[in-house]
mmCIF file with all atom_site columns, C-alpha atoms and ligand atoms in Angstrom:
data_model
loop_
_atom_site.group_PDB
_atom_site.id
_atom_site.type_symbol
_atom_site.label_atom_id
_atom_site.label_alt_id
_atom_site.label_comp_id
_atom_site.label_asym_id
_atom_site.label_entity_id
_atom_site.label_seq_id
_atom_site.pdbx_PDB_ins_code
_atom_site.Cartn_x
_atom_site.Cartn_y
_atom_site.Cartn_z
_atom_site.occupancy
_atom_site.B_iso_or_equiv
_atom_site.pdbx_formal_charge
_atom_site.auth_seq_id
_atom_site.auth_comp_id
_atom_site.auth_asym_id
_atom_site.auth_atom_id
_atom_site.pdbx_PDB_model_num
ATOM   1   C CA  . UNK H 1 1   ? 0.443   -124.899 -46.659 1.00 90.00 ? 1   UNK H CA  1
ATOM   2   C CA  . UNK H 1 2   ? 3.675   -126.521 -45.038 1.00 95.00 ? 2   UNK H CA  1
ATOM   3   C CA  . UNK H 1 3   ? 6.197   -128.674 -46.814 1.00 96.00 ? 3   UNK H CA  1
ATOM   4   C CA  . UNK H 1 4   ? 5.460   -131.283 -44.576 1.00 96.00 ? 4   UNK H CA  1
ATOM   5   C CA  . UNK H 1 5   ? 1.617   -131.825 -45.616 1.00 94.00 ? 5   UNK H CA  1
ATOM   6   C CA  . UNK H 1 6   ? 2.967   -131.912 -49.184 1.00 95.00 ? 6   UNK H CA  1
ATOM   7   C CA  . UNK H 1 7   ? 5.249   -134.962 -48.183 1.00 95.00 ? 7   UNK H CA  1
ATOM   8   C CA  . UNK H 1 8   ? 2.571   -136.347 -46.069 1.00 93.00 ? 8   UNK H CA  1
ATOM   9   C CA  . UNK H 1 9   ? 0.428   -136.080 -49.324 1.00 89.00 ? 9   UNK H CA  1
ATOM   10  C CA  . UNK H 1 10  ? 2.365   -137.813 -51.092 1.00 86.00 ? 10  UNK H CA  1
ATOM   11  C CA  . UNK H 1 11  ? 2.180   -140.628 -49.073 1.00 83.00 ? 11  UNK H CA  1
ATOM   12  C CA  . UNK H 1 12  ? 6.097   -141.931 -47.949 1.00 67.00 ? 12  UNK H CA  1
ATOM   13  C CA  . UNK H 1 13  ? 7.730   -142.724 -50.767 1.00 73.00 ? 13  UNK H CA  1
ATOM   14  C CA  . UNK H 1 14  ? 10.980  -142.331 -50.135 1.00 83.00 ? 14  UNK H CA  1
ATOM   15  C CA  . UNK H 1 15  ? 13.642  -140.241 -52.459 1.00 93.00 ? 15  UNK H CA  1
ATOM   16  C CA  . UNK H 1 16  ? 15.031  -141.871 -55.340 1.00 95.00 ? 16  UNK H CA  1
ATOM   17  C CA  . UNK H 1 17  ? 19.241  -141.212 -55.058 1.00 97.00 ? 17  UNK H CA  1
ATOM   18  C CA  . UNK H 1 18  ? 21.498  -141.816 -57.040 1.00 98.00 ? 18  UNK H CA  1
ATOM   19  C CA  . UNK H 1 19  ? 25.371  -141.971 -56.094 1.00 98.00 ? 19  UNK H CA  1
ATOM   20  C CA  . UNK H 1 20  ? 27.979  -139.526 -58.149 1.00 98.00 ? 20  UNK H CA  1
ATOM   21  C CA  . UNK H 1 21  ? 29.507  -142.103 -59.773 1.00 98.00 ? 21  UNK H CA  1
ATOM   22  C CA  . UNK H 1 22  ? 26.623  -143.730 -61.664 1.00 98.00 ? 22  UNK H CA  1
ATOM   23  C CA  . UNK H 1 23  ? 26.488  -143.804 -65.274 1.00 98.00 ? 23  UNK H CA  1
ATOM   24  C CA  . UNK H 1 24  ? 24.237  -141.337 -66.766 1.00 98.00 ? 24  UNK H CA  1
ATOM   25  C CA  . UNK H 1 25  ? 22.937  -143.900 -69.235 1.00 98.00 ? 25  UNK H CA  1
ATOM   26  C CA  . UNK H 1 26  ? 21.790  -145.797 -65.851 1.00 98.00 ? 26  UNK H CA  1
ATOM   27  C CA  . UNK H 1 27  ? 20.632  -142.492 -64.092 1.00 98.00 ? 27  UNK H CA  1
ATOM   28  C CA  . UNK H 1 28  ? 18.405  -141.822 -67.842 1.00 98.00 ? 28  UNK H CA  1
ATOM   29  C CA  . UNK H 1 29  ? 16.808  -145.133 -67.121 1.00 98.00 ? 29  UNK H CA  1
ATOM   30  C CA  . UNK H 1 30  ? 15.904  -144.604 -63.206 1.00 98.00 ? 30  UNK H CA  1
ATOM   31  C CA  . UNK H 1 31  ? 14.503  -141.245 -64.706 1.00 98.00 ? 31  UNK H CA  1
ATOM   32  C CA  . UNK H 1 32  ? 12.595  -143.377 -67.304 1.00 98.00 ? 32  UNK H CA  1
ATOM   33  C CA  . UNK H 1 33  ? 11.527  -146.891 -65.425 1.00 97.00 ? 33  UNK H CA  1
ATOM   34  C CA  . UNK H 1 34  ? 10.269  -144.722 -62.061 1.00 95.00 ? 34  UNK H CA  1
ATOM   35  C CA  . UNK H 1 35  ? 8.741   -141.416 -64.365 1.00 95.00 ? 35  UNK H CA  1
ATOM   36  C CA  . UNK H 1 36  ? 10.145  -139.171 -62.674 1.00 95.00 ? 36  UNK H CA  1
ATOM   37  C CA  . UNK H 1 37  ? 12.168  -136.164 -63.802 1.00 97.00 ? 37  UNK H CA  1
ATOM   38  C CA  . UNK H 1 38  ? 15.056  -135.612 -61.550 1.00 97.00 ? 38  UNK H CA  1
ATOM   39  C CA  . UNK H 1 39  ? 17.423  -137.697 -59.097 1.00 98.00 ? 39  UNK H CA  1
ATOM   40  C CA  . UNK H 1 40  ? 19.006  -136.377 -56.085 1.00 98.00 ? 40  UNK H CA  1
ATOM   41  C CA  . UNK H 1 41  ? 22.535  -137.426 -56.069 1.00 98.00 ? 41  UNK H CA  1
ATOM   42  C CA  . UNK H 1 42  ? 23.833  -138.426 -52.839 1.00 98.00 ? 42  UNK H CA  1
ATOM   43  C CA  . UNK H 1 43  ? 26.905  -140.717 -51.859 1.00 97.00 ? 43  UNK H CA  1
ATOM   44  C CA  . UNK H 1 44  ? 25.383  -141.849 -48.503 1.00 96.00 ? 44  UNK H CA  1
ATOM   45  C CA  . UNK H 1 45  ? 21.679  -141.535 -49.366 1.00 93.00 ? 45  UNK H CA  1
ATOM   46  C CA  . UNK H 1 46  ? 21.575  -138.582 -46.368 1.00 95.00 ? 46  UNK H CA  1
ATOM   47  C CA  . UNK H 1 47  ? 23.501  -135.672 -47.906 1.00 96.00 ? 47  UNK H CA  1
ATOM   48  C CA  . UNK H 1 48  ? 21.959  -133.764 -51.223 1.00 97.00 ? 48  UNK H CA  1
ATOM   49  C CA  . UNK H 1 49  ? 25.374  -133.302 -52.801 1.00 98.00 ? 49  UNK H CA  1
ATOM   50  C CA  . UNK H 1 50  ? 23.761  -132.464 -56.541 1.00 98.00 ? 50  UNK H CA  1
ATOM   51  C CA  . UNK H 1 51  ? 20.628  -133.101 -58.429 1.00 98.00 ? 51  UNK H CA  1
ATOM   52  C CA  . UNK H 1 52  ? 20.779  -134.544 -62.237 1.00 98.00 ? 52  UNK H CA  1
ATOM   53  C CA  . UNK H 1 53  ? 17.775  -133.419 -64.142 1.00 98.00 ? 53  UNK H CA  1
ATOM   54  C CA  . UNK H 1 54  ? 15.925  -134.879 -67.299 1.00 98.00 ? 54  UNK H CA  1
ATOM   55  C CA  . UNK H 1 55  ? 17.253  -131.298 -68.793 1.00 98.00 ? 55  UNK H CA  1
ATOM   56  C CA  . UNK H 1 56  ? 20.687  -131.820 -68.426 1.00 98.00 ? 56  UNK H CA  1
ATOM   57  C CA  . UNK H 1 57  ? 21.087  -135.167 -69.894 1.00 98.00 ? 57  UNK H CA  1
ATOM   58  C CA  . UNK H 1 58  ? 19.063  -133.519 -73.023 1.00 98.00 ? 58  UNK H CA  1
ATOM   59  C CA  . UNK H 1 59  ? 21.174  -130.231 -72.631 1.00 98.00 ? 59  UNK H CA  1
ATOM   60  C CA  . UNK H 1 60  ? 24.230  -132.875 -72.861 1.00 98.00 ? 60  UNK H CA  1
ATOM   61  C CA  . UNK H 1 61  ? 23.157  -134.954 -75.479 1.00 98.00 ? 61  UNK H CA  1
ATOM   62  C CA  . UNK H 1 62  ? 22.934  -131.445 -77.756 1.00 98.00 ? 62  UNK H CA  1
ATOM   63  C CA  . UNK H 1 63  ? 26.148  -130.384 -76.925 1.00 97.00 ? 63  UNK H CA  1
ATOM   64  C CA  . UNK H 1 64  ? 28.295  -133.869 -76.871 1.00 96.00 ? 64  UNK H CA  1
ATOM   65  C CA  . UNK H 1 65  ? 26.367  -136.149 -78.174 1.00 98.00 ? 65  UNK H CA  1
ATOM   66  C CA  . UNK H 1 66  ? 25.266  -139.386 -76.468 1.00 97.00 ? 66  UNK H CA  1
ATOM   67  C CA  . UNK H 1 67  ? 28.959  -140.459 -75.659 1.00 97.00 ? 67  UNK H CA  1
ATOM   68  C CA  . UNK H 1 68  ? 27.505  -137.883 -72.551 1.00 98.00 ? 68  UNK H CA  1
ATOM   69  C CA  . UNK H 1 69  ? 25.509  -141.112 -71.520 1.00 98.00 ? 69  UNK H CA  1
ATOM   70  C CA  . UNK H 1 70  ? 29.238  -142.530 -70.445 1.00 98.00 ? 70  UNK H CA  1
ATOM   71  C CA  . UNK H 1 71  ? 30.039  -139.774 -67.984 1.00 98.00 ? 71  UNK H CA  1
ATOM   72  C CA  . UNK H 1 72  ? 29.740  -140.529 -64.515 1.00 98.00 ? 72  UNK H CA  1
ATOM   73  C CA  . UNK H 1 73  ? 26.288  -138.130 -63.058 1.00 98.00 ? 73  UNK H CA  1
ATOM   74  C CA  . UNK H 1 74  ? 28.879  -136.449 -60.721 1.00 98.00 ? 74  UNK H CA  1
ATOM   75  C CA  . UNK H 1 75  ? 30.623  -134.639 -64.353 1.00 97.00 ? 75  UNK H CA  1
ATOM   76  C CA  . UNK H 1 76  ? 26.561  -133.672 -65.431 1.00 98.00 ? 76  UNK H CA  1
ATOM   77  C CA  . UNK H 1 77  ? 24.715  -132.887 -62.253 1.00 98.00 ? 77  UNK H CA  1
ATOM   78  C CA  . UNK H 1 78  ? 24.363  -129.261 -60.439 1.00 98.00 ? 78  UNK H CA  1
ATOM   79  C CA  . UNK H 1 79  ? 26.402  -129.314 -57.357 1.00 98.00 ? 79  UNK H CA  1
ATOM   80  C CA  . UNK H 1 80  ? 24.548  -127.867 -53.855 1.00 97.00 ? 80  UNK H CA  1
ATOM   81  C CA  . UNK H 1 81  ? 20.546  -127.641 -55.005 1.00 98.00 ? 81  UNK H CA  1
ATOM   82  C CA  . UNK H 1 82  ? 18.563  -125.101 -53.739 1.00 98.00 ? 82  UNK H CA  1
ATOM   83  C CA  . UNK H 1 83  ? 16.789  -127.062 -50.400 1.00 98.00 ? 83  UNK H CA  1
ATOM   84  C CA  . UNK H 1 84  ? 14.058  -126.271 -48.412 1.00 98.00 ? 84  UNK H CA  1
ATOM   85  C CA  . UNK H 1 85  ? 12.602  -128.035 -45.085 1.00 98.00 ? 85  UNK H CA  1
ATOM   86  C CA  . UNK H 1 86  ? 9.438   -129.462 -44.089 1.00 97.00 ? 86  UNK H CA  1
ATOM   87  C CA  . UNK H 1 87  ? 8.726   -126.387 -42.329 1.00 97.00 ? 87  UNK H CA  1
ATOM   88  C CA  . UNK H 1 88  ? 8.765   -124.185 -45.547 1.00 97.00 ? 88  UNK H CA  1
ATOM   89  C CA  . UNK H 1 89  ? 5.522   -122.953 -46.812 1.00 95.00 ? 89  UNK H CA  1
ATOM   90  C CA  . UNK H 1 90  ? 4.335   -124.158 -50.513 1.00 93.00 ? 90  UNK H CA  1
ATOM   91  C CA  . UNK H 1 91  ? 4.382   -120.235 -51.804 1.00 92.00 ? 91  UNK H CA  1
ATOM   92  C CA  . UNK H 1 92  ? 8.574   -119.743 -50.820 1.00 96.00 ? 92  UNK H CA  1
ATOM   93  C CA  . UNK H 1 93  ? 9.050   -123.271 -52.177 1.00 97.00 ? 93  UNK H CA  1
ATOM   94  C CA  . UNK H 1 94  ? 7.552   -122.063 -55.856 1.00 95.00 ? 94  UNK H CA  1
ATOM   95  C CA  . UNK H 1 95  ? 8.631   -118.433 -55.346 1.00 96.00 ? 95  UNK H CA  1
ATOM   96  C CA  . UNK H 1 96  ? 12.330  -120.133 -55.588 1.00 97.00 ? 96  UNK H CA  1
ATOM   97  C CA  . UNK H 1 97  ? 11.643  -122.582 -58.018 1.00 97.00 ? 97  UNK H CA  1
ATOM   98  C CA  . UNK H 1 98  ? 10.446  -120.125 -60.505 1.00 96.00 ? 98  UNK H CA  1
ATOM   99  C CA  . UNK H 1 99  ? 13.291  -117.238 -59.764 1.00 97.00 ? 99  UNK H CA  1
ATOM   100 C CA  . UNK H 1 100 ? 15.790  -120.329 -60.075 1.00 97.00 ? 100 UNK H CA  1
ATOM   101 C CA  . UNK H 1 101 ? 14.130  -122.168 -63.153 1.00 97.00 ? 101 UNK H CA  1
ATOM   102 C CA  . UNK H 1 102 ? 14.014  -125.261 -61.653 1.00 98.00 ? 102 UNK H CA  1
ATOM   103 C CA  . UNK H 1 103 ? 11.146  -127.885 -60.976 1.00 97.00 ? 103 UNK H CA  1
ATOM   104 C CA  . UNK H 1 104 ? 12.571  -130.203 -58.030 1.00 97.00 ? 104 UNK H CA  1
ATOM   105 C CA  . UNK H 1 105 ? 13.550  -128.866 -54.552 1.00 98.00 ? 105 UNK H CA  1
ATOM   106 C CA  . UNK H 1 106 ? 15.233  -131.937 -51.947 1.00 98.00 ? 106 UNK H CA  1
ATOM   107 C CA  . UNK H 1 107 ? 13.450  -131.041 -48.536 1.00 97.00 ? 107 UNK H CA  1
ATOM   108 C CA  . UNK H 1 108 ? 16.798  -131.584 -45.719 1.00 97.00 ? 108 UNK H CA  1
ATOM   109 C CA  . UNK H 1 109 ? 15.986  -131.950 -42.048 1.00 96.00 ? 109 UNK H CA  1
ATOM   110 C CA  . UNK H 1 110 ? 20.079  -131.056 -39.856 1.00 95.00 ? 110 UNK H CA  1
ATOM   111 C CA  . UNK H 1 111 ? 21.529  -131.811 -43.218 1.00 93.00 ? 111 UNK H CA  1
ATOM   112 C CA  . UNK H 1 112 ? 19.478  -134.840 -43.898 1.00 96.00 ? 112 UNK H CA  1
ATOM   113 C CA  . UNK H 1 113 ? 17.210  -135.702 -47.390 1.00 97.00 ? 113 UNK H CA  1
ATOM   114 C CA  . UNK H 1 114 ? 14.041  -136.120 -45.734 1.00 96.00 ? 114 UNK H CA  1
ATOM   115 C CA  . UNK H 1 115 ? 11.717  -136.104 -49.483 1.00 96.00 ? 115 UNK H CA  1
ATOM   116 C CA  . UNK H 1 116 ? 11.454  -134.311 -52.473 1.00 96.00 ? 116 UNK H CA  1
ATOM   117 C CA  . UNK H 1 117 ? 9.077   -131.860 -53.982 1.00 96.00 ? 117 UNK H CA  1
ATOM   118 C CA  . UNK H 1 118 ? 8.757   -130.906 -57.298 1.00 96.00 ? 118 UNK H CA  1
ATOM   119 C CA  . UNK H 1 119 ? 6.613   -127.746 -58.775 1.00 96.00 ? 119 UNK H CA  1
ATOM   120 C CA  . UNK H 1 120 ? 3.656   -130.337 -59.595 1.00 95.00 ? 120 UNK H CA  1
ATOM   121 C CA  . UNK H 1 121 ? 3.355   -131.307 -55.965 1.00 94.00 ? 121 UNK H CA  1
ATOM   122 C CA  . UNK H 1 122 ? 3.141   -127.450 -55.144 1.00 95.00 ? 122 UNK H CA  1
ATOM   123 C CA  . UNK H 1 123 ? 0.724   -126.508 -58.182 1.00 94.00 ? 123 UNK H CA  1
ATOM   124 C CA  . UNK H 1 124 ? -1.568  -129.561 -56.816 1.00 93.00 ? 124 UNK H CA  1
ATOM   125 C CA  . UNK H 1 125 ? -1.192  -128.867 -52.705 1.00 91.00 ? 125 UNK H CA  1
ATOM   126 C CA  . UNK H 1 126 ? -2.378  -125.516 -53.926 1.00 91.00 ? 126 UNK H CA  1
ATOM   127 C CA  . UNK H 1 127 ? -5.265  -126.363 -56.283 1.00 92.00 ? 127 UNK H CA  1
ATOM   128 C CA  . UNK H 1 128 ? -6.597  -128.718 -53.371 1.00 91.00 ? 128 UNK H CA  1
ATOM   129 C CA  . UNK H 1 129 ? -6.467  -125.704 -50.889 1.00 90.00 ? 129 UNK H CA  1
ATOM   130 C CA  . UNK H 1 130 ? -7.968  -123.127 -53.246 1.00 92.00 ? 130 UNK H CA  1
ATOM   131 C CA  . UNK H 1 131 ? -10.949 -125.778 -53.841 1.00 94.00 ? 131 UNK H CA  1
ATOM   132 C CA  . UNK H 1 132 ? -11.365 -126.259 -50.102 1.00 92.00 ? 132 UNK H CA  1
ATOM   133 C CA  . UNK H 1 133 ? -11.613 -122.624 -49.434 1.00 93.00 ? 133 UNK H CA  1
ATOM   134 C CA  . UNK H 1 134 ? -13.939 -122.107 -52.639 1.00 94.00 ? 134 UNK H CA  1
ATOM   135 C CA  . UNK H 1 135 ? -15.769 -125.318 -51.328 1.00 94.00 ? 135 UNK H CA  1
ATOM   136 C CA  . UNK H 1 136 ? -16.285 -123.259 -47.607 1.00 93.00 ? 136 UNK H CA  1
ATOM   137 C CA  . UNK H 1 137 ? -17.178 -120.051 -48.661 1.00 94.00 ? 137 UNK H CA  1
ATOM   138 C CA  . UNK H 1 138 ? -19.885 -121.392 -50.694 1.00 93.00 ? 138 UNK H CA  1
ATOM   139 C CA  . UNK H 1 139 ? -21.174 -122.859 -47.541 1.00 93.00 ? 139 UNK H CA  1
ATOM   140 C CA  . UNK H 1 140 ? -21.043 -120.057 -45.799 1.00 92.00 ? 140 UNK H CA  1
ATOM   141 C CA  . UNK H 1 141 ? -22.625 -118.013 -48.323 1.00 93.00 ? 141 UNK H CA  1
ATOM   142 C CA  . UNK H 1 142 ? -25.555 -120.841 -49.201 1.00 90.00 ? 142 UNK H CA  1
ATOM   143 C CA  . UNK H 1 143 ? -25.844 -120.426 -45.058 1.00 86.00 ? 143 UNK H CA  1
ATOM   144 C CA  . UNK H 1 144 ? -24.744 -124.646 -44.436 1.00 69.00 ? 144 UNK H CA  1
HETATM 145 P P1  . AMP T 2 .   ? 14.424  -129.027 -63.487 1.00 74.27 ? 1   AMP T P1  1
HETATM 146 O O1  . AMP T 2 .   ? 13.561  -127.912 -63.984 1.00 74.27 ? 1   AMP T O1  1
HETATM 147 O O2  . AMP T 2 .   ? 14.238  -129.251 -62.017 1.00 74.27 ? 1   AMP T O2  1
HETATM 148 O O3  . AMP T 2 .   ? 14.269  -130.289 -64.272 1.00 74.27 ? 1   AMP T O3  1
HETATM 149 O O4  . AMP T 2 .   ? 15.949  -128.587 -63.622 1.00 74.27 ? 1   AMP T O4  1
HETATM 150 C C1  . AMP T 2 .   ? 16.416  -127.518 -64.442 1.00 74.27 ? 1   AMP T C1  1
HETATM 151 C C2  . AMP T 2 .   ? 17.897  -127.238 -64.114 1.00 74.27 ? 1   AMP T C2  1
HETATM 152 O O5  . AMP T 2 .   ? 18.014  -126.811 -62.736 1.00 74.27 ? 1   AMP T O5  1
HETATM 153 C C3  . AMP T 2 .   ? 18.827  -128.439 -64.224 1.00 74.27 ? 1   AMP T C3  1
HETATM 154 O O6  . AMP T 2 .   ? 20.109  -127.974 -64.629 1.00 74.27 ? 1   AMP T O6  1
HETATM 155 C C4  . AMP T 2 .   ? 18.910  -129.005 -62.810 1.00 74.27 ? 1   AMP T C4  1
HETATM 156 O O7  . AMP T 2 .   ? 20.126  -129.683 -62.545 1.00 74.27 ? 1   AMP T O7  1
HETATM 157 C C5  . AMP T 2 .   ? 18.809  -127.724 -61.998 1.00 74.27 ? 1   AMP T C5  1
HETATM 158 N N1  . AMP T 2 .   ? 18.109  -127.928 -60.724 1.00 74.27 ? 1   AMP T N1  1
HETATM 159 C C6  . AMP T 2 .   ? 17.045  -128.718 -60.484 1.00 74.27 ? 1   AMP T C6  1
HETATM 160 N N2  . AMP T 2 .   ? 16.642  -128.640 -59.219 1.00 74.27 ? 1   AMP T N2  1
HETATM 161 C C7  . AMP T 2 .   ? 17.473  -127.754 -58.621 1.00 74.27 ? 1   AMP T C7  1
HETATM 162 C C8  . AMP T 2 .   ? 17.599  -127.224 -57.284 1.00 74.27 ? 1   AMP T C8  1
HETATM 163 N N3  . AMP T 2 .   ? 16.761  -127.576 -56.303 1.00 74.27 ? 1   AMP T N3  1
HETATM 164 N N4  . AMP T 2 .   ? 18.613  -126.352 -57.043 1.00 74.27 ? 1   AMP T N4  1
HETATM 165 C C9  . AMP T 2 .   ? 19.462  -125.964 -58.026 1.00 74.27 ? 1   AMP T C9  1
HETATM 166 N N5  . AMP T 2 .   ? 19.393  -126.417 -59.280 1.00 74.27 ? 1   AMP T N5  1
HETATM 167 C C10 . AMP T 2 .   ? 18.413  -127.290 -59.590 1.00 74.27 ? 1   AMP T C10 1
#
């Protein structure tokens, strides 16, 4: 399966961005009020410049405390993500996320955020497939 039948999935809803100099207190409550567990950051809402994960802000709260929640996201995210495109298949998408340890992946079209996919989008594209095929070769075998 393609990247782009994952977006198209997932109906469009957009990427939620955030720009490097908001708050992490605010970017913790985007993560909270829209349940979601990662924000793209992005100055112009095109470029992918970092991503700012649920796991950093906890990593940061461990290690400074929650004056972290003060720093700008710019200071806390992970500069240049690992992208794919739409025309990626759903096995090199998880293959990377698991050899990088990391659950969201920004899909870029010339340089462009075109969505977002995170390893439960991929897990669930898959179990859909795998219950299609199971789904055909019982017809096949039951001779429908
Ligand atoms: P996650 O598992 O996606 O919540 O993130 C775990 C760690 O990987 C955090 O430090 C994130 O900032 C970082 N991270 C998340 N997505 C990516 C990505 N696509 N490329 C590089 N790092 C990432």
């Amino acid at each position: 399966m393609l990247v782009q039948q994952i977006l198209k999935s997932k109906g469009d809803s957009g990427v939620i961005t955030v720009t490097p100099g908001t708050r992490v207190a605010e970017a913790a409550r985007i993560l909270a009020e829209r349940r979601i567990g990662g924000v793209v950051v992005s100055s112009d809402g095109t470029r992918a410049e970092g991503i700012l994960s649920e796991r950093d802000i906890v990593r940061a709260l461990a290690v400074r405390g929650a004056s972290c929640l003060e720093e700008e996201v710019r200071e806390m995210m992970t500069r240049n993500p690992v992208c794919c495109t739409r025309q990626d298949t759903s096995d090199a998408v998880l293959a990377r996320m698991t050899d990088g340890r990391f659950r969201h992946m920004p899909v870029v079209e010339e340089g462009r955020l075109v969505g977002i996919v995170t390893i439960g989008d991929v897990v669930k594209a898959r179990l859909d497939e795998l219950s299609m095929e199971k789904t055909a070769l019982e017809g096949m075998i039951m001779g429908h």
